[in-house]
Short mmCIF file of C-alpha atoms in Angstrom, two decimals:
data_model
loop_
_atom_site.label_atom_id
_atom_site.label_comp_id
_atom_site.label_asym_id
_atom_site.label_seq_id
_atom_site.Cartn_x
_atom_site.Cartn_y
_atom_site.Cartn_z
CA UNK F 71 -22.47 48.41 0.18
CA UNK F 72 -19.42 49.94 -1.53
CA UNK F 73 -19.45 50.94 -5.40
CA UNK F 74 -16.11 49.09 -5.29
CA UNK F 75 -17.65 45.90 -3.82
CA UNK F 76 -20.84 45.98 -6.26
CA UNK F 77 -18.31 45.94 -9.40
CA UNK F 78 -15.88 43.15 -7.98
CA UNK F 79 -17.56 40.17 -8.63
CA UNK F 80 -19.51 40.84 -12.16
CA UNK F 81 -15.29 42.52 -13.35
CA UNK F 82 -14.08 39.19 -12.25
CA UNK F 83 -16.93 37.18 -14.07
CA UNK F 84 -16.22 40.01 -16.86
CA UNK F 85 -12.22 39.28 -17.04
CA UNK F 86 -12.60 35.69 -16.60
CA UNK F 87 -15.28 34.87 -19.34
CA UNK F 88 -15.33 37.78 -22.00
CA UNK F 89 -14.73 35.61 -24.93
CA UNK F 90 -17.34 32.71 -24.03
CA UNK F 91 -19.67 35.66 -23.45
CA UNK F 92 -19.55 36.65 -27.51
CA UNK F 93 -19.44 33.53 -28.75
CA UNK F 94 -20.66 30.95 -26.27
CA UNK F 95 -19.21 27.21 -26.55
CA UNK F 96 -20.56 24.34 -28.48
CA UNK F 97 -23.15 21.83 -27.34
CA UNK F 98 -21.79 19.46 -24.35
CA UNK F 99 -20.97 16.63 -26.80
CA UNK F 100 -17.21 15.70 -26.12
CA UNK F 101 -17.27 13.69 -22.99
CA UNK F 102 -19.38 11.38 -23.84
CA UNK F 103 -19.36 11.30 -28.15
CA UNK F 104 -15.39 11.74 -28.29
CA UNK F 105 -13.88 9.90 -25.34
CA UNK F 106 -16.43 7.91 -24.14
CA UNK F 107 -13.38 5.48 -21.94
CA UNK F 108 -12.19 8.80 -20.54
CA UNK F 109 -13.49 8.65 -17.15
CA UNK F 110 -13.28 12.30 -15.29
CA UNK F 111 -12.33 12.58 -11.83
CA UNK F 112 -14.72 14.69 -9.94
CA UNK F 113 -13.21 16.84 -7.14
CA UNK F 114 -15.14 16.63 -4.03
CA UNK F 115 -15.47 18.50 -1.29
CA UNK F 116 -16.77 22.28 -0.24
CA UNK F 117 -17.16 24.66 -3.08
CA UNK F 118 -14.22 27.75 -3.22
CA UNK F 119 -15.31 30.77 -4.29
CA UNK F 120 -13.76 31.39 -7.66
CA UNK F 121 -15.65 27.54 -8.48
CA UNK F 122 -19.06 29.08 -7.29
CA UNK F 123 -18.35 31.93 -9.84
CA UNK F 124 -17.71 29.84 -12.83
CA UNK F 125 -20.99 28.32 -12.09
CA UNK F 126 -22.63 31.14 -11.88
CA UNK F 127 -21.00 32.26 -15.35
CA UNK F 128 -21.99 28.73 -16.67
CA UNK F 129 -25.96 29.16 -16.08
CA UNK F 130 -25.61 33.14 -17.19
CA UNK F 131 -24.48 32.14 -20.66
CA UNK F 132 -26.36 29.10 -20.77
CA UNK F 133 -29.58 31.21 -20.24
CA UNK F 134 -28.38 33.49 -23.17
CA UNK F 135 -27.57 30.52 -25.12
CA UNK F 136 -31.05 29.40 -24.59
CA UNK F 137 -32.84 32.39 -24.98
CA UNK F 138 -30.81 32.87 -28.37
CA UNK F 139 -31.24 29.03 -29.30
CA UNK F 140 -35.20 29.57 -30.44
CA UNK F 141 -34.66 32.47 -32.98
CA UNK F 142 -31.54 30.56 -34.73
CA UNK F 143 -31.85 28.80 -37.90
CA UNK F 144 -28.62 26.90 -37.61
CA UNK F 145 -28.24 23.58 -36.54
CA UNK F 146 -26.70 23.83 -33.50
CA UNK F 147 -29.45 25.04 -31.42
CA UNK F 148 -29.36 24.64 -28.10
CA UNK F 149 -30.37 21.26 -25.64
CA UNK F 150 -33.92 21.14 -24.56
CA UNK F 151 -33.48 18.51 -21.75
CA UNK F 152 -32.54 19.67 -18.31
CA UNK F 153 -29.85 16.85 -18.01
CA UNK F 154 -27.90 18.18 -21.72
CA UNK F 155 -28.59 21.44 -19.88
CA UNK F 156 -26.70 20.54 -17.07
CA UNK F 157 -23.98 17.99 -19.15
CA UNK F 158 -23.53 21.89 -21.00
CA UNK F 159 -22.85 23.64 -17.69
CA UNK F 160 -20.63 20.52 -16.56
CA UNK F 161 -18.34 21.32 -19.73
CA UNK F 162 -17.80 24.61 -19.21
CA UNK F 163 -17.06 24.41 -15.88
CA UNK F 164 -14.19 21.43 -16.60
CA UNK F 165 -12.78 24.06 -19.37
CA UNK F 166 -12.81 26.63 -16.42
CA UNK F 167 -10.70 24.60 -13.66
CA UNK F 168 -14.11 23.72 -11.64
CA UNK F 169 -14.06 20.09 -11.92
CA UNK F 170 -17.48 19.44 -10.49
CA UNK F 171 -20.06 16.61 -12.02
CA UNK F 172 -23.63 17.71 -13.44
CA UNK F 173 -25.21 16.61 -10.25
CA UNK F 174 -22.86 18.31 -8.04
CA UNK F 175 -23.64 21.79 -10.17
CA UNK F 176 -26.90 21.28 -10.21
CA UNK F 177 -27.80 20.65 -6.21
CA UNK F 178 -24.86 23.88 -5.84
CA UNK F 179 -26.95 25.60 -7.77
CA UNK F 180 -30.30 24.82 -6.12
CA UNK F 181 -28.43 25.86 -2.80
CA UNK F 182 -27.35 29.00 -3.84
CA UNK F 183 -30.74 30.49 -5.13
CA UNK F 184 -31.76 29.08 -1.79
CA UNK F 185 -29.66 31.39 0.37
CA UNK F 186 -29.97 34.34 -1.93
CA UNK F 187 -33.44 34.11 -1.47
CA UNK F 188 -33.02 33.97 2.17
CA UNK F 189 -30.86 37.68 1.62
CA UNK F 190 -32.85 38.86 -0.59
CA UNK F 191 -36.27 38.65 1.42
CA UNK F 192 -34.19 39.52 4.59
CA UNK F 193 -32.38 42.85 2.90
CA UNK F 194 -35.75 43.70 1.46
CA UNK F 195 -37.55 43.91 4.95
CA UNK F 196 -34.74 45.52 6.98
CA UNK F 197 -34.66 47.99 4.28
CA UNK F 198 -38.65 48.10 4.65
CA UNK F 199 -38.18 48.52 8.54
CA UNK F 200 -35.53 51.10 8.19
CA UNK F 201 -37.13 53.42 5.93
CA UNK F 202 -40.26 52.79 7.86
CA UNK F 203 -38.10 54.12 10.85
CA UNK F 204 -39.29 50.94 12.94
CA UNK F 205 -36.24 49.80 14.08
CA UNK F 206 -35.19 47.16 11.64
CA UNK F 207 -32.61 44.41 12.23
CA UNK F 208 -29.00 45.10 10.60
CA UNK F 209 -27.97 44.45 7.37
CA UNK F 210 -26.74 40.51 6.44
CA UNK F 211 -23.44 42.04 5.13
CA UNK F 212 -22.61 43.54 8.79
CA UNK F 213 -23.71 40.48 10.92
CA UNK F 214 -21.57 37.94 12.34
CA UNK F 215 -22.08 34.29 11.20
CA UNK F 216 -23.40 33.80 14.61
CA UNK F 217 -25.99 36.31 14.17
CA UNK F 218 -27.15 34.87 10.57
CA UNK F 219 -27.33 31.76 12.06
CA UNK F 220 -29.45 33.05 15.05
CA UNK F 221 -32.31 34.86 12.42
CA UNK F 222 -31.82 31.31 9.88
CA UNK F 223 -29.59 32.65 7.74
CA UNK F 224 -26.88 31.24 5.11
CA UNK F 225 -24.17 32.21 7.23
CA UNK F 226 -21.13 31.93 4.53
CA UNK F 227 -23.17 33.71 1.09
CA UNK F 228 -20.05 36.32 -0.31
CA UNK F 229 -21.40 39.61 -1.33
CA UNK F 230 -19.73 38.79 -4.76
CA UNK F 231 -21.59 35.74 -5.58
CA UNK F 232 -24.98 37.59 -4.07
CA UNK F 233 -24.29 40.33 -6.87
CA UNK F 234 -23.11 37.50 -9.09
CA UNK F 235 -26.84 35.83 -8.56
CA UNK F 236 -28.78 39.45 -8.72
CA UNK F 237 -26.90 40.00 -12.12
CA UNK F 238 -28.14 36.49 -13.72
CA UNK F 239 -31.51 36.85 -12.29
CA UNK F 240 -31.91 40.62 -13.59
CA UNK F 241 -30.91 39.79 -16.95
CA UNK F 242 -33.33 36.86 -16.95
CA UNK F 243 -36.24 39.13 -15.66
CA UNK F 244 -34.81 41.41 -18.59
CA UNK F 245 -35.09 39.22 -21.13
CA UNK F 246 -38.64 37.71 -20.19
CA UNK F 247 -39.56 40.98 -19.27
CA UNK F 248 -38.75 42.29 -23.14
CA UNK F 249 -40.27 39.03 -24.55
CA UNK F 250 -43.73 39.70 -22.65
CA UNK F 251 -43.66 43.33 -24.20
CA UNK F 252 -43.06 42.11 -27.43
CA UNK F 253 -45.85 39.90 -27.01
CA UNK F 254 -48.20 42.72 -25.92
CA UNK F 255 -47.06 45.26 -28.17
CA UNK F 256 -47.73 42.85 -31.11
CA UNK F 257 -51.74 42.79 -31.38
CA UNK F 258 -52.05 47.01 -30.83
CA UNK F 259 -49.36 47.32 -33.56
CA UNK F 260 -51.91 45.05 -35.70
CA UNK F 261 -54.80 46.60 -34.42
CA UNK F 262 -53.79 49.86 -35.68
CA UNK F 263 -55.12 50.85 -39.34
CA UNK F 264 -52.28 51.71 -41.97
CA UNK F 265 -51.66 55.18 -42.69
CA UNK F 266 -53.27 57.10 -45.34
CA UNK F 267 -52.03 56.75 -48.79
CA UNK F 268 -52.12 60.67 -49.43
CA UNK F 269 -48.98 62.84 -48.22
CA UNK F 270 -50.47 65.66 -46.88
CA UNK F 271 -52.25 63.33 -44.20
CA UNK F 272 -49.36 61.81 -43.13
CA UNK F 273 -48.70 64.18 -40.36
CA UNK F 274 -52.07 64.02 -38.69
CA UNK F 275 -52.20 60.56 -37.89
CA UNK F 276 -48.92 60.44 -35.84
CA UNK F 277 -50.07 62.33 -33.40
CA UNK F 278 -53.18 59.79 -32.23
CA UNK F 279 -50.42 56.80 -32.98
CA UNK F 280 -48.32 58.98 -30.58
CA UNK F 281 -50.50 59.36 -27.93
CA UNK F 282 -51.98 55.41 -28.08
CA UNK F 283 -48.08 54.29 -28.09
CA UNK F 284 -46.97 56.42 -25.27
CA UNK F 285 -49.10 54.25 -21.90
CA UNK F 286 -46.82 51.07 -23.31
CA UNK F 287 -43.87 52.67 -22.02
CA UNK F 288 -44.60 53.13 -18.30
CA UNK F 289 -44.93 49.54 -17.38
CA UNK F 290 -41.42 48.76 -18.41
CA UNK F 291 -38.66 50.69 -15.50
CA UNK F 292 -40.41 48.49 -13.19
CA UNK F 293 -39.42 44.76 -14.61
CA UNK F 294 -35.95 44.91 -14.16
CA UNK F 295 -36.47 46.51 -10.57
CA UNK F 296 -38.41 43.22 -9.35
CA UNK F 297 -36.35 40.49 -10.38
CA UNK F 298 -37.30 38.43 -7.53
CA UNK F 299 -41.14 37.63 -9.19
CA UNK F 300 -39.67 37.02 -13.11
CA UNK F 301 -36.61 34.96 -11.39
CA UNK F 302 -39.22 32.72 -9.10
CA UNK F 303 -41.23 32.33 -12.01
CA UNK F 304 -37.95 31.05 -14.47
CA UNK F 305 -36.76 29.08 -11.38
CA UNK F 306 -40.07 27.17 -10.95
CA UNK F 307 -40.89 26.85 -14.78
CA UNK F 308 -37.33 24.99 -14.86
CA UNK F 309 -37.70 23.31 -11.48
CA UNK F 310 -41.05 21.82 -13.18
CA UNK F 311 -38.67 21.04 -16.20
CA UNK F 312 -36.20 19.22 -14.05
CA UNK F 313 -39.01 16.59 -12.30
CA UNK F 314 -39.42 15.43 -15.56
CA UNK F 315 -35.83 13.94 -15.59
CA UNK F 316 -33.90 14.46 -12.14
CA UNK F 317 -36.35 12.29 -9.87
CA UNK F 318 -36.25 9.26 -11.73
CA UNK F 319 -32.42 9.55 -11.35
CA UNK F 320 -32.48 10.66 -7.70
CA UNK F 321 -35.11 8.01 -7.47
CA UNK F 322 -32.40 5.08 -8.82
CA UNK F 323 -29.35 7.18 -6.65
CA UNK F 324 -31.06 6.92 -3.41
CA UNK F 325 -32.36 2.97 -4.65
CA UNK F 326 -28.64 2.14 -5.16
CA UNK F 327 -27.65 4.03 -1.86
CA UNK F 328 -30.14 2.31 0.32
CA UNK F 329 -28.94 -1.29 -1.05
CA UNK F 330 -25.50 -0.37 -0.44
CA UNK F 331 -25.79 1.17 2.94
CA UNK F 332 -28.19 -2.60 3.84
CA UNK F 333 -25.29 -4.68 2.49
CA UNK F 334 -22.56 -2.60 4.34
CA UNK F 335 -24.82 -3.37 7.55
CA UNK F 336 -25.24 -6.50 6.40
CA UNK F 337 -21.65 -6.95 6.40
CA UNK F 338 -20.57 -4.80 9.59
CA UNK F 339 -23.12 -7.44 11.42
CA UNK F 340 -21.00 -10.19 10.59
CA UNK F 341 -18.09 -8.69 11.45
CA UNK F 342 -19.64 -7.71 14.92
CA UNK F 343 -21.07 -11.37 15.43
CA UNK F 344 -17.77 -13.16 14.65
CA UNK F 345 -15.89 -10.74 16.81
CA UNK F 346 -18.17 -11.16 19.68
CA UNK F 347 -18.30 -15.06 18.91
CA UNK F 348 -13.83 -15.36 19.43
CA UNK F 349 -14.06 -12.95 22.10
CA UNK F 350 -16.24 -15.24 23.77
CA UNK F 351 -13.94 -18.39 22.58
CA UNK F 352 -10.77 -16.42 24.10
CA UNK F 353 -12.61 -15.82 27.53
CA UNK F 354 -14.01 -19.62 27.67
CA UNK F 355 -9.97 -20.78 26.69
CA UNK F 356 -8.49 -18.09 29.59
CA UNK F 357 -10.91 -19.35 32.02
CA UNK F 358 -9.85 -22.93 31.27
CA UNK F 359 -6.36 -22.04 31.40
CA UNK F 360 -6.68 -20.67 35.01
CA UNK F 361 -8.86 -23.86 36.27
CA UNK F 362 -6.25 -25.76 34.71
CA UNK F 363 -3.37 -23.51 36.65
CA UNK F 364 -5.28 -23.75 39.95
CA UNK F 365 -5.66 -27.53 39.75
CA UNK F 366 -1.78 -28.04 39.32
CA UNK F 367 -1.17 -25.56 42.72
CA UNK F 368 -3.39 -27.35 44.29
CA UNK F 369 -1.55 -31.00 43.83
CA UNK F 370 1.64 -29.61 44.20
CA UNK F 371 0.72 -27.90 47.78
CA UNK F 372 -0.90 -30.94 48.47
CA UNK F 373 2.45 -32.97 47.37
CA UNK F 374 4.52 -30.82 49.74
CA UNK F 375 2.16 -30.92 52.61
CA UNK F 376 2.50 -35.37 51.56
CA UNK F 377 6.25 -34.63 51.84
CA UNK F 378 6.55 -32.75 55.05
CA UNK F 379 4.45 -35.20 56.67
CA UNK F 380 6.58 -38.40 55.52
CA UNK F 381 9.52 -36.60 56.61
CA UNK F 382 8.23 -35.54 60.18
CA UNK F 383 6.71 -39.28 60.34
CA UNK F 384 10.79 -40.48 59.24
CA UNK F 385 12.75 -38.34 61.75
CA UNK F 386 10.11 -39.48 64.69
CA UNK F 387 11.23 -43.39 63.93
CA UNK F 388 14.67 -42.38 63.58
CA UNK F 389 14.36 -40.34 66.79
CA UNK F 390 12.42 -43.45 68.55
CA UNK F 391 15.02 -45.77 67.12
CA UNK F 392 18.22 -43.31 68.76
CA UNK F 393 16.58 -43.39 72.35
CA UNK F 394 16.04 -47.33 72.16
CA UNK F 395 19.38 -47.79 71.07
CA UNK F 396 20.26 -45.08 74.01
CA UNK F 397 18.10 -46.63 76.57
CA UNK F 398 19.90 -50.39 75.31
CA UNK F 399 23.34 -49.24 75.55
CA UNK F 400 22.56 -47.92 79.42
CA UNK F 401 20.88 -51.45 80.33
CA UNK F 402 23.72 -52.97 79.06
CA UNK F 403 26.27 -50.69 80.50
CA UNK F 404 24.64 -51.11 84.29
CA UNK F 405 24.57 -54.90 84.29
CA UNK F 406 28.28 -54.78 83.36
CA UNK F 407 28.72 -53.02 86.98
#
């Protein structure tokens, strides 16, 4: 990957959100303290790619917020919950143009550290395979989205928001990183007896503090190089946070969801069975309708065939009657002679 590429996204997340970055925004109490009528209208739909950024910008400074919340004495420290967490990111994100609900961020967010982890694992054994010269597969970045989807890959994860992702998780491993030196650096820095009062001994002692203080150091380069272990760690420490509060409420969603979806059926049912039931009513009334059509054809041919017959019966008198009155008039005609 490009130097140019590797800078893009974290110079646009840079540009975009330098001043929340010094002095990060208030707790997430305006929506619902302030205007509590003020209903917000979420924008639905697939994510855009300046959206997924903000997001990512959201949880970045919320994790500073948070890992700066425990050592302030002011009052404004930050939300413990993982729903304020998330009503925080939801904020931000409105006063960033990414009009996207708490729920919707959160399940986005689970998604993304889905497919990164995907890339990440898959990048980390082709580059295993290739410097192993066995042959590896080719990178994610120069497959099509055919090929991602043939090896079960995200097949639509931008480079930026991968280096977006690395860049949050790093810092995170950072910071937990620097807290678990602290930790371990604070019982040998205890442990160590306080230098001798005279000044002429202060010179010898240095040297074992010295050489006890220098193994420390070595472990350190490493943390920020294996961001994948620290970042599953934070991920499932606040996954475990989130069942205390998300299930319950994904518990009542899908409760209200399946009711709906049963009276919808419910509904559609009715509909089906009172179509089917006129339908049937229409078919019964058309096949009256053509008994009742055939019935009237039938009296009128047998009218006409009445007719003809009366009229052939009248024109065989009348023709009887002409050749008596013929047959008369000769009889009469020959006795004259």
């Amino acid at each position: 990957m490009s130097e140019p590429s590797n800078s893009a996204p974290l110079g646009l997340l840079d540009h975009h959100h330098h001043h929340p970055h010094h002095h990060p925004p208030p707790p997430p109490s305006s929506p619902s303290s302030s205007s509590p009528a003020l209903a917000r209208d979420y924008r639905k739909g697939n994510w855009t790619l300046h959206e997924t950024l903000i997001l990512i910008t959201a949880k970045r400074l919320d994790d500073e917020r948070r890992a700066g919340g425990g050592s302030s004495s002011s009052g404004a420290a930050a939300p413990r919950s993982a729903e304020q967490r998330w009503k925080w990111v939801e904020n931000y994100c409105w006063k960033n143009g990414c009009l996207r609900s708490q729920n919707q961020c959160n399940d986005k967010w689970d998604n993304l550290l889905r497919d990164y982890k995907k890339v990440r694992d898959y990048e980390a054994r082709a580059t295993a395979s290739t410097a192993a010269a066995a042959g590896g597969g080719p990178s994610y970045w120069a497959m099509e989205r055919h090929e991602r989807k043939e090896r079960n890959l995200p097949t639509n994860l931008a480079a930026e928001v991968f280096e977006a992702l690395t860049d949050v998780l790093s810092r995170r491993a950072a910071r937990r990183g620097g807290a678990g030196a602290a930790a371990a650096a604070t019982p040998v820095s205890r442990a160590l007896p306080p230098p001798p009062p005279p000044p002429h001994a202060l010179t010898p002692p240095p040297q074992p503090q010295t050489l006890a203080a220098t193994p420390p150091p070595p472990p350190r380069p490493p943390l920020p190089a294996q961001p994948s272990v620290s970042a599953e760690m934070t991920e499932t420490s606040e996954s475990s946070e989130n069942e205390g509060v998300e299930p319950e409420a994904k518990r009542r969603r899908l409760r209200q969801l399946g009711s709906s979806m049963v009276r919808s059926a419910t509904v559609l049912a009715r509909t089906l069975l009172a179509c089917e039931e006129k339908r049937e009513q229409r078919h019964r009334e058309m096949v009256d309708l053509e008994e009742r059509r055939l019935r009237m054809e039938e009296e009128r041919t047998e009218m006409r065939r009445q007719g003809f017959a009366g009229l052939i019966s009248a024109v065989n008198n009348l023709s009887g009657a002409i050749h008596a009155l013929v047959s008369d008039h000769r009889n009469g005609d020959a006795r004259s002679t």
